[in-house]
């Protein structure tokens, strides 16, 4: 028996579904596996997404920490050049962080306060996501 197979036999493995667990058990002869299904509670999300929010009209949404990596500054800079502004589709940015003041000042200096809304972090982003035209991820990287 190879050292790799021997060491793997002594480690518990978490598997994402029963189907995958059975395949892994059969192919690798593992006995010590456990299925950990999706930890997302879709029923809770379905409930939360229907909560009321202020009426912004049509909007697109970006969510994240207000840090350089997320590039919300670039999103604010490019917004006036898009069809979104021409079509009166607002930009909502949810979050918090060290660049919050700078981002708000950028919106004001570009005279976009009626089009771009910087909103605080919400424990329930689903109510905003549910009504958004689409979600924008301007980050340099995720994960």
Coordinates of N, CA, C and O in Angstrom, one line a residue:
X1 N 0.8 -1.2 0.0 CA 0.0 0.0 0.0 C 0.9 1.2 0.0 O 1.8 1.3 0.7
X2 N 0.5 2.2 -0.8 CA 1.3 3.4 -0.9 C 1.2 4.3 0.3 O 0.2 4.2 1.0
X3 N 2.2 5.1 0.6 CA 2.1 6.0 1.7 C 0.9 7.0 1.6 O 0.3 7.3 2.6
X4 N 0.6 7.4 0.4 CA -0.5 8.3 0.2 C -1.8 7.6 0.6 O -2.6 8.2 1.4
X5 N -2.0 6.4 0.1 CA -3.3 5.7 0.4 C -3.3 5.4 1.9 O -4.4 5.6 2.6
X6 N -2.2 5.1 2.5 CA -2.2 4.8 4.0 C -2.5 6.0 4.8 O -3.4 5.9 5.7
X7 N -2.0 7.1 4.4 CA -2.3 8.4 5.2 C -3.7 8.8 5.0 O -4.3 9.3 5.9
X8 N -4.2 8.6 3.8 CA -5.6 9.1 3.5 C -6.6 8.2 4.3 O -7.7 8.7 4.7
X9 N -6.3 6.9 4.6 CA -7.2 6.1 5.3 C -7.4 6.5 6.7 O -8.4 6.2 7.4
X10 N -6.4 7.2 7.3 CA -6.5 7.6 8.7 C -7.2 9.0 8.9 O -7.3 9.5 10.0
X11 N -7.6 9.7 7.8 CA -8.2 11.0 7.9 C -9.7 10.9 7.6 O -10.1 10.3 6.6
X12 N -10.5 11.6 8.3 CA -11.9 11.7 8.0 C -12.1 12.6 6.9 O -11.4 13.6 6.7
X13 N -13.0 12.3 6.0 CA -13.3 13.1 4.8 C -14.7 13.7 4.8 O -15.6 12.9 5.1
X14 N -14.8 14.9 4.5 CA -16.1 15.5 4.3 C -16.4 15.6 2.8 O -15.6 16.0 2.0
X15 N -17.6 15.1 2.5 CA -18.0 15.0 1.1 C -19.3 15.9 0.9 O -20.1 16.1 1.9
X16 N -19.5 16.5 -0.2 CA -20.5 17.5 -0.4 C -21.9 17.0 -0.8 O -22.9 17.7 -0.7
X17 N -22.0 15.7 -1.1 CA -23.3 15.1 -1.4 C -23.2 13.6 -1.2 O -22.1 13.0 -1.3
X18 N -24.3 13.0 -1.0 CA -24.4 11.5 -0.9 C -23.9 10.8 -2.1 O -23.2 9.8 -2.1
X19 N -24.3 11.3 -3.3 CA -23.8 10.7 -4.6 C -22.3 10.7 -4.7 O -21.7 9.7 -5.0
X20 N -21.7 11.8 -4.4 CA -20.2 11.9 -4.4 C -19.6 11.0 -3.4 O -18.6 10.4 -3.6
X21 N -20.3 11.0 -2.2 CA -19.7 10.2 -1.1 C -19.7 8.7 -1.5 O -18.7 8.0 -1.3
X22 N -20.7 8.2 -2.2 CA -20.8 6.8 -2.6 C -19.7 6.6 -3.7 O -19.0 5.5 -3.7
X23 N -19.5 7.5 -4.6 CA -18.5 7.4 -5.7 C -17.1 7.3 -5.0 O -16.2 6.5 -5.4
X24 N -16.8 8.2 -4.1 CA -15.5 8.3 -3.4 C -15.3 7.0 -2.6 O -14.2 6.4 -2.7
X25 N -16.3 6.5 -1.9 CA -16.1 5.3 -1.2 C -15.8 4.1 -2.1 O -14.9 3.3 -1.8
X26 N -16.5 4.0 -3.2 CA -16.3 2.9 -4.2 C -14.9 3.0 -4.8 O -14.2 2.0 -4.9
X27 N -14.6 4.2 -5.3 CA -13.3 4.3 -6.1 C -12.1 4.2 -5.2 O -11.1 3.6 -5.5
X28 N -12.1 4.8 -4.0 CA -10.9 4.9 -3.1 C -11.0 4.0 -1.9 O -10.1 4.0 -1.1
X29 N -12.1 3.3 -1.8 CA -12.4 2.3 -0.7 C -12.3 3.0 0.7 O -11.8 2.4 1.7
X30 N -12.7 4.3 0.7 CA -12.8 5.0 2.0 C -13.9 4.5 2.9 O -15.0 4.2 2.3
X31 N -13.7 4.4 4.1 CA -14.8 4.1 5.1 C -15.2 5.3 6.0 O -16.3 5.3 6.4
X32 N -14.2 6.1 6.2 CA -14.5 7.2 7.2 C -14.8 8.5 6.4 O -14.1 9.5 6.5
X33 N -16.0 8.5 5.8 CA -16.5 9.7 5.1 C -17.8 10.2 5.8 O -18.4 9.4 6.5
X34 N -18.1 11.4 5.6 CA -19.3 12.0 6.1 C -19.8 13.1 5.1 O -19.0 13.9 4.6
X35 N -21.1 13.1 4.8 CA -21.6 14.1 3.9 C -22.0 15.3 4.7 O -22.6 15.3 5.7
X36 N -21.5 16.4 4.2 CA -21.9 17.7 4.7 C -22.5 18.5 3.6 O -21.9 19.0 2.7
X37 N -23.9 18.5 3.6 CA -24.6 19.1 2.5 C -24.5 20.6 2.6 O -24.0 21.1 3.5
X38 N -25.0 21.2 1.5 CA -24.9 22.7 1.4 C -25.4 23.4 2.7 O -26.5 23.1 3.2
X39 N -24.6 24.2 3.3 CA -24.9 24.9 4.5 C -25.8 26.1 4.3 O -26.2 26.8 5.2
X40 N -26.1 26.4 3.1 CA -27.0 27.5 2.8 C -28.5 27.1 3.0 O -28.9 26.1 2.5
X41 N -29.2 27.9 3.8 CA -30.6 27.6 4.1 C -31.4 28.4 3.0 O -31.7 29.6 3.2
X42 N -31.8 27.7 2.0 CA -32.5 28.4 0.9 C -33.9 28.9 1.3 O -34.4 29.9 0.8
X43 N -34.5 28.2 2.3 CA -35.8 28.6 2.8 C -35.7 30.0 3.5 O -36.5 30.9 3.4
X44 N -34.6 30.1 4.3 CA -34.4 31.4 5.0 C -34.1 32.5 4.0 O -34.6 33.6 4.1
X45 N -33.4 32.2 2.9 CA -33.1 33.2 1.9 C -34.4 33.6 1.2 O -34.7 34.8 1.0
X46 N -35.2 32.6 0.9 CA -36.5 32.9 0.3 C -37.4 33.9 1.1 O -38.1 34.7 0.6
X47 N -37.3 33.7 2.4 CA -38.0 34.6 3.3 C -37.4 35.9 3.4 O -38.1 37.0 3.3
X48 N -36.1 36.0 3.6 CA -35.4 37.3 3.7 C -35.5 38.1 2.5 O -35.5 39.4 2.5
X49 N -35.5 37.5 1.3 CA -35.4 38.3 0.1 C -36.7 39.1 -0.2 O -36.7 40.0 -1.0
X50 N -37.8 38.7 0.5 CA -39.0 39.5 0.3 C -39.2 40.6 1.3 O -40.2 41.3 1.2
X51 N -38.3 40.8 2.2 CA -38.4 42.0 3.1 C -38.4 43.3 2.3 O -37.7 43.4 1.3
X52 N -39.0 44.3 2.8 CA -39.2 45.6 2.2 C -37.9 46.3 2.2 O -37.1 46.2 3.1
X53 N -37.7 47.1 1.2 CA -36.5 48.1 1.1 C -37.1 49.4 0.5 O -38.2 49.4 0.0
X54 N -36.3 50.4 0.6 CA -36.6 51.7 0.0 C -36.7 51.5 -1.5 O -36.0 50.7 -2.1
X55 N -37.6 52.3 -2.1 CA -37.8 52.1 -3.6 C -36.7 53.0 -4.3 O -36.8 54.2 -4.2
X56 N -35.8 52.3 -4.9 CA -34.7 53.0 -5.6 C -35.0 53.0 -7.1 O -34.2 53.5 -7.9
X57 N -36.1 52.4 -7.5 CA -36.4 52.2 -9.0 C -35.5 51.1 -9.4 O -35.1 50.2 -8.7
X58 N -35.2 51.1 -10.7 CA -34.3 50.0 -11.3 C -32.8 50.3 -10.8 O -32.4 51.4 -10.8
X59 N -32.1 49.2 -10.4 CA -30.8 49.4 -10.0 C -30.0 48.1 -10.2 O -30.5 47.0 -10.4
X60 N -28.6 48.3 -10.2 CA -27.7 47.2 -10.2 C -27.0 47.3 -8.8 O -27.0 48.3 -8.2
X61 N -26.4 46.2 -8.4 CA -25.9 46.1 -7.1 C -24.5 45.6 -7.0 O -24.1 44.7 -7.7
X62 N -23.7 46.2 -6.1 CA -22.4 45.7 -5.8 C -22.3 45.6 -4.2 O -22.8 46.4 -3.5
X63 N -21.7 44.5 -3.7 CA -21.6 44.3 -2.3 C -20.2 43.9 -1.9 O -19.5 43.1 -2.6
X64 N -19.7 44.5 -0.8 CA -18.4 44.1 -0.3 C -17.8 45.1 0.6 O -18.4 46.2 0.9
X65 N -16.6 44.8 1.1 CA -15.9 45.7 2.0 C -15.3 46.8 1.2 O -14.9 46.6 0.1
X66 N -15.4 48.0 1.8 CA -14.8 49.2 1.1 C -13.3 49.2 1.3 O -12.8 50.0 2.1
X67 N -12.6 48.4 0.5 CA -11.2 48.4 0.5 C -10.7 48.4 -1.0 O -11.5 48.2 -1.9
X68 N -9.4 48.7 -1.1 CA -8.9 48.9 -2.5 C -9.1 47.7 -3.4 O -9.4 47.8 -4.6
X69 N -8.9 46.5 -2.8 CA -9.0 45.3 -3.6 C -10.4 45.1 -4.3 O -10.5 44.6 -5.4
X70 N -11.4 45.7 -3.7 CA -12.8 45.5 -4.3 C -13.0 46.5 -5.4 O -14.0 46.3 -6.2
X71 N -12.2 47.5 -5.6 CA -12.3 48.4 -6.7 C -13.6 49.2 -6.9 O -14.0 49.4 -8.1
X72 N -14.3 49.5 -5.8 CA -15.5 50.3 -6.0 C -15.3 51.6 -6.5 O -16.1 52.2 -7.2
X73 N -14.1 52.2 -6.3 CA -13.7 53.5 -6.9 C -13.8 53.4 -8.4 O -14.3 54.3 -9.0
X74 N -13.3 52.4 -9.0 CA -13.3 52.2 -10.4 C -14.7 52.1 -11.0 O -15.1 52.6 -12.0
X75 N -15.5 51.4 -10.2 CA -16.9 51.2 -10.6 C -17.7 52.5 -10.6 O -18.4 52.9 -11.5
X76 N -17.4 53.4 -9.6 CA -18.0 54.7 -9.5 C -17.5 55.6 -10.7 O -18.3 56.3 -11.3
X77 N -16.2 55.5 -11.0 CA -15.6 56.3 -12.1 C -16.2 55.9 -13.5 O -16.5 56.8 -14.3
X78 N -16.5 54.6 -13.7 CA -16.9 54.1 -15.0 C -18.4 54.2 -15.1 O -18.9 54.3 -16.3
X79 N -19.2 54.3 -14.1 CA -20.6 54.3 -14.1 C -21.2 55.4 -15.1 O -22.1 55.1 -15.9
X80 N -20.7 56.6 -15.0 CA -21.3 57.7 -15.9 C -21.1 57.4 -17.4 O -21.8 57.9 -18.2
X81 N -20.2 56.5 -17.7 CA -19.9 56.2 -19.1 C -20.7 55.0 -19.6 O -20.6 54.6 -20.8
X82 N -21.5 54.4 -18.8 CA -22.3 53.3 -19.2 C -23.7 53.6 -19.6 O -24.2 54.7 -19.4
X83 N -24.4 52.7 -20.2 CA -25.8 52.8 -20.5 C -26.7 52.9 -19.3 O -27.8 53.4 -19.3
X84 N -26.2 52.4 -18.1 CA -27.0 52.4 -16.9 C -27.5 53.9 -16.6 O -28.7 54.1 -16.3
X85 N -26.6 54.8 -16.6 CA -26.9 56.2 -16.3 C -27.9 56.7 -17.3 O -28.9 57.3 -16.9
X86 N -27.7 56.5 -18.6 CA -28.6 56.9 -19.6 C -30.0 56.4 -19.5 O -31.0 57.0 -19.8
X87 N -30.1 55.2 -18.9 CA -31.4 54.5 -18.7 C -32.0 54.7 -17.3 O -32.9 54.0 -17.0
X88 N -31.3 55.5 -16.6 CA -31.7 55.8 -15.2 C -31.8 54.6 -14.3 O -32.7 54.4 -13.5
X89 N -30.8 53.7 -14.5 CA -30.6 52.6 -13.7 C -29.6 52.9 -12.6 O -28.4 53.2 -13.0
X90 N -30.0 52.9 -11.4 CA -29.1 53.3 -10.3 C -28.0 52.3 -10.0 O -28.1 51.1 -10.4
X91 N -27.0 52.7 -9.2 CA -26.0 51.8 -8.7 C -26.1 51.8 -7.2 O -25.9 52.9 -6.6
X92 N -26.3 50.7 -6.6 CA -26.3 50.6 -5.1 C -25.0 49.8 -4.7 O -24.7 48.8 -5.4
X93 N -24.3 50.3 -3.8 CA -23.1 49.6 -3.3 C -23.3 49.4 -1.8 O -23.5 50.4 -1.0
X94 N -23.4 48.2 -1.3 CA -23.6 47.9 0.1 C -22.3 47.4 0.7 O -21.5 46.6 0.1
X95 N -22.0 48.0 1.9 CA -20.8 47.5 2.6 C -20.3 48.5 3.6 O -21.1 49.4 4.0
X96 N -19.1 48.3 4.1 CA -18.5 49.2 5.0 C -17.0 49.0 4.9 O -16.5 48.0 4.4
X97 N -16.2 49.9 5.4 CA -14.8 49.8 5.4 C -14.1 51.1 5.3 O -14.7 52.2 5.3
X98 N -12.8 51.0 5.3 CA -11.9 52.2 5.4 C -12.1 53.2 4.3 O -11.8 54.4 4.5
X99 N -12.6 52.8 3.1 CA -12.7 53.8 2.0 C -14.1 54.3 1.9 O -14.4 55.0 0.9
X100 N -15.0 54.1 2.8 CA -16.4 54.5 2.7 C -16.5 56.0 2.5 O -17.2 56.5 1.6
X101 N -15.8 56.8 3.3 CA -15.8 58.3 3.2 C -15.3 58.7 1.8 O -15.9 59.6 1.1
X102 N -14.2 58.1 1.3 CA -13.7 58.5 0.0 C -14.7 58.2 -1.1 O -14.8 58.9 -2.0
X103 N -15.3 57.0 -1.0 CA -16.3 56.6 -2.0 C -17.5 57.6 -2.1 O -17.9 58.0 -3.1
X104 N -18.0 57.9 -0.9 CA -19.1 58.9 -0.8 C -18.7 60.2 -1.4 O -19.5 60.9 -2.1
X105 N -17.5 60.7 -1.1 CA -17.0 62.0 -1.6 C -16.9 61.9 -3.1 O -17.1 62.9 -3.8
X106 N -16.4 60.8 -3.6 CA -16.3 60.6 -5.1 C -17.7 60.7 -5.8 O -17.8 61.4 -6.8
X107 N -18.7 60.1 -5.2 CA -20.0 60.2 -5.7 C -20.5 61.7 -5.7 O -21.0 62.1 -6.7
X108 N -20.3 62.4 -4.7 CA -20.7 63.8 -4.6 C -19.9 64.6 -5.6 O -20.5 65.5 -6.3
X109 N -18.6 64.4 -5.7 CA -17.8 65.3 -6.6 C -18.2 65.0 -8.0 O -18.0 65.9 -8.8
X110 N -18.7 63.9 -8.3 CA -19.1 63.6 -9.7 C -20.6 63.9 -10.0 O -21.1 63.6 -11.0
X111 N -21.2 64.5 -9.0 CA -22.6 64.9 -9.1 C -23.5 63.7 -9.4 O -24.4 63.8 -10.2
X112 N -23.2 62.6 -8.7 CA -24.0 61.3 -9.0 C -24.8 60.9 -7.8 O -25.2 59.7 -7.7
X113 N -25.0 61.8 -6.8 CA -25.7 61.4 -5.6 C -27.1 60.9 -5.8 O -27.7 60.2 -5.0
X114 N -27.7 61.3 -6.9 CA -29.1 60.8 -7.2 C -29.1 59.5 -8.1 O -30.1 59.0 -8.4
X115 N -27.9 59.0 -8.3 CA -27.8 57.8 -9.1 C -27.0 56.7 -8.5 O -27.2 55.5 -8.8
X116 N -26.0 57.0 -7.6 CA -25.2 56.0 -6.9 C -25.5 56.2 -5.4 O -25.3 57.3 -4.8
X117 N -25.8 55.1 -4.8 CA -26.1 55.1 -3.4 C -25.2 54.1 -2.6 O -25.1 53.0 -3.0
X118 N -24.4 54.7 -1.7 CA -23.5 53.9 -0.9 C -24.3 53.6 0.4 O -24.6 54.5 1.2
X119 N -24.6 52.4 0.6 CA -25.4 52.0 1.8 C -24.6 51.2 2.8 O -23.7 50.5 2.4
X120 N -25.0 51.2 4.0 CA -24.2 50.4 5.0 C -24.4 48.9 4.9 O -25.3 48.5 4.2
X121 N -23.5 48.2 5.5 CA -23.6 46.7 5.5 C -24.9 46.3 6.0 O -25.5 46.9 7.0
X122 N -25.5 45.3 5.4 CA -26.8 44.7 5.9 C -26.6 43.3 6.2 O -26.0 42.5 5.4
X123 N -27.2 42.8 7.3 CA -27.1 41.4 7.6 C -28.0 40.6 6.6 O -27.9 39.4 6.5
X124 N -28.9 41.3 5.9 CA -29.8 40.7 4.9 C -29.6 41.4 3.5 O -30.4 42.2 3.1
X125 N -28.6 40.9 2.8 CA -28.4 41.5 1.5 C -29.3 41.0 0.4 O -29.5 41.5 -0.7
X126 N -30.0 39.9 0.8 CA -30.9 39.2 -0.2 C -32.0 40.1 -0.7 O -32.5 40.0 -1.8
X127 N -32.5 40.9 0.2 CA -33.7 41.8 -0.2 C -33.2 42.8 -1.2 O -34.0 43.2 -2.1
X128 N -31.9 43.1 -1.3 CA -31.4 44.0 -2.3 C -31.1 43.2 -3.6 O -31.3 43.6 -4.7
X129 N -30.5 42.0 -3.4 CA -30.1 41.2 -4.5 C -31.4 40.8 -5.3 O -31.3 40.7 -6.5
X130 N -32.5 40.5 -4.6 CA -33.7 40.0 -5.2 C -34.3 41.0 -6.2 O -34.9 40.6 -7.2
X131 N -34.1 42.3 -6.0 CA -34.7 43.3 -6.8 C -33.7 43.9 -7.8 O -34.1 44.7 -8.6
X132 N -32.4 43.6 -7.7 CA -31.4 44.1 -8.6 C -31.5 43.5 -10.0 O -31.9 42.4 -10.2
X133 N -31.2 44.4 -11.0 CA -31.1 43.9 -12.4 C -30.0 42.8 -12.5 O -30.2 41.9 -13.2
X134 N -28.9 43.2 -11.9 CA -27.8 42.2 -11.8 C -26.8 42.6 -10.7 O -26.8 43.7 -10.2
X135 N -25.9 41.7 -10.4 CA -24.9 41.9 -9.4 C -23.5 42.2 -10.1 O -23.2 41.5 -11.0
X136 N -22.8 43.2 -9.6 CA -21.5 43.6 -10.2 C -20.4 43.2 -9.2 O -20.5 43.5 -8.0
X137 N -19.4 42.5 -9.7 CA -18.3 42.1 -8.9 C -17.0 42.8 -9.4 O -16.3 42.2 -10.3
X138 N -16.7 44.0 -9.0 CA -15.5 44.7 -9.6 C -14.2 44.3 -9.0 O -13.2 44.9 -9.3
X139 N -14.1 43.3 -8.1 CA -12.9 43.0 -7.3 C -11.8 42.5 -8.2 O -12.0 41.9 -9.3
X140 N -10.6 42.8 -7.8 CA -9.4 42.3 -8.5 C -9.4 40.7 -8.4 O -9.0 40.1 -9.4
X141 N -9.8 40.2 -7.3 CA -9.9 38.8 -7.1 C -10.8 38.5 -5.9 O -11.1 39.3 -5.1
X142 N -11.3 37.3 -5.9 CA -12.2 36.8 -4.8 C -11.6 35.5 -4.2 O -10.8 34.9 -4.8
X143 N -12.1 35.3 -3.0 CA -11.7 34.0 -2.4 C -10.6 34.1 -1.4 O -9.9 34.9 -1.1

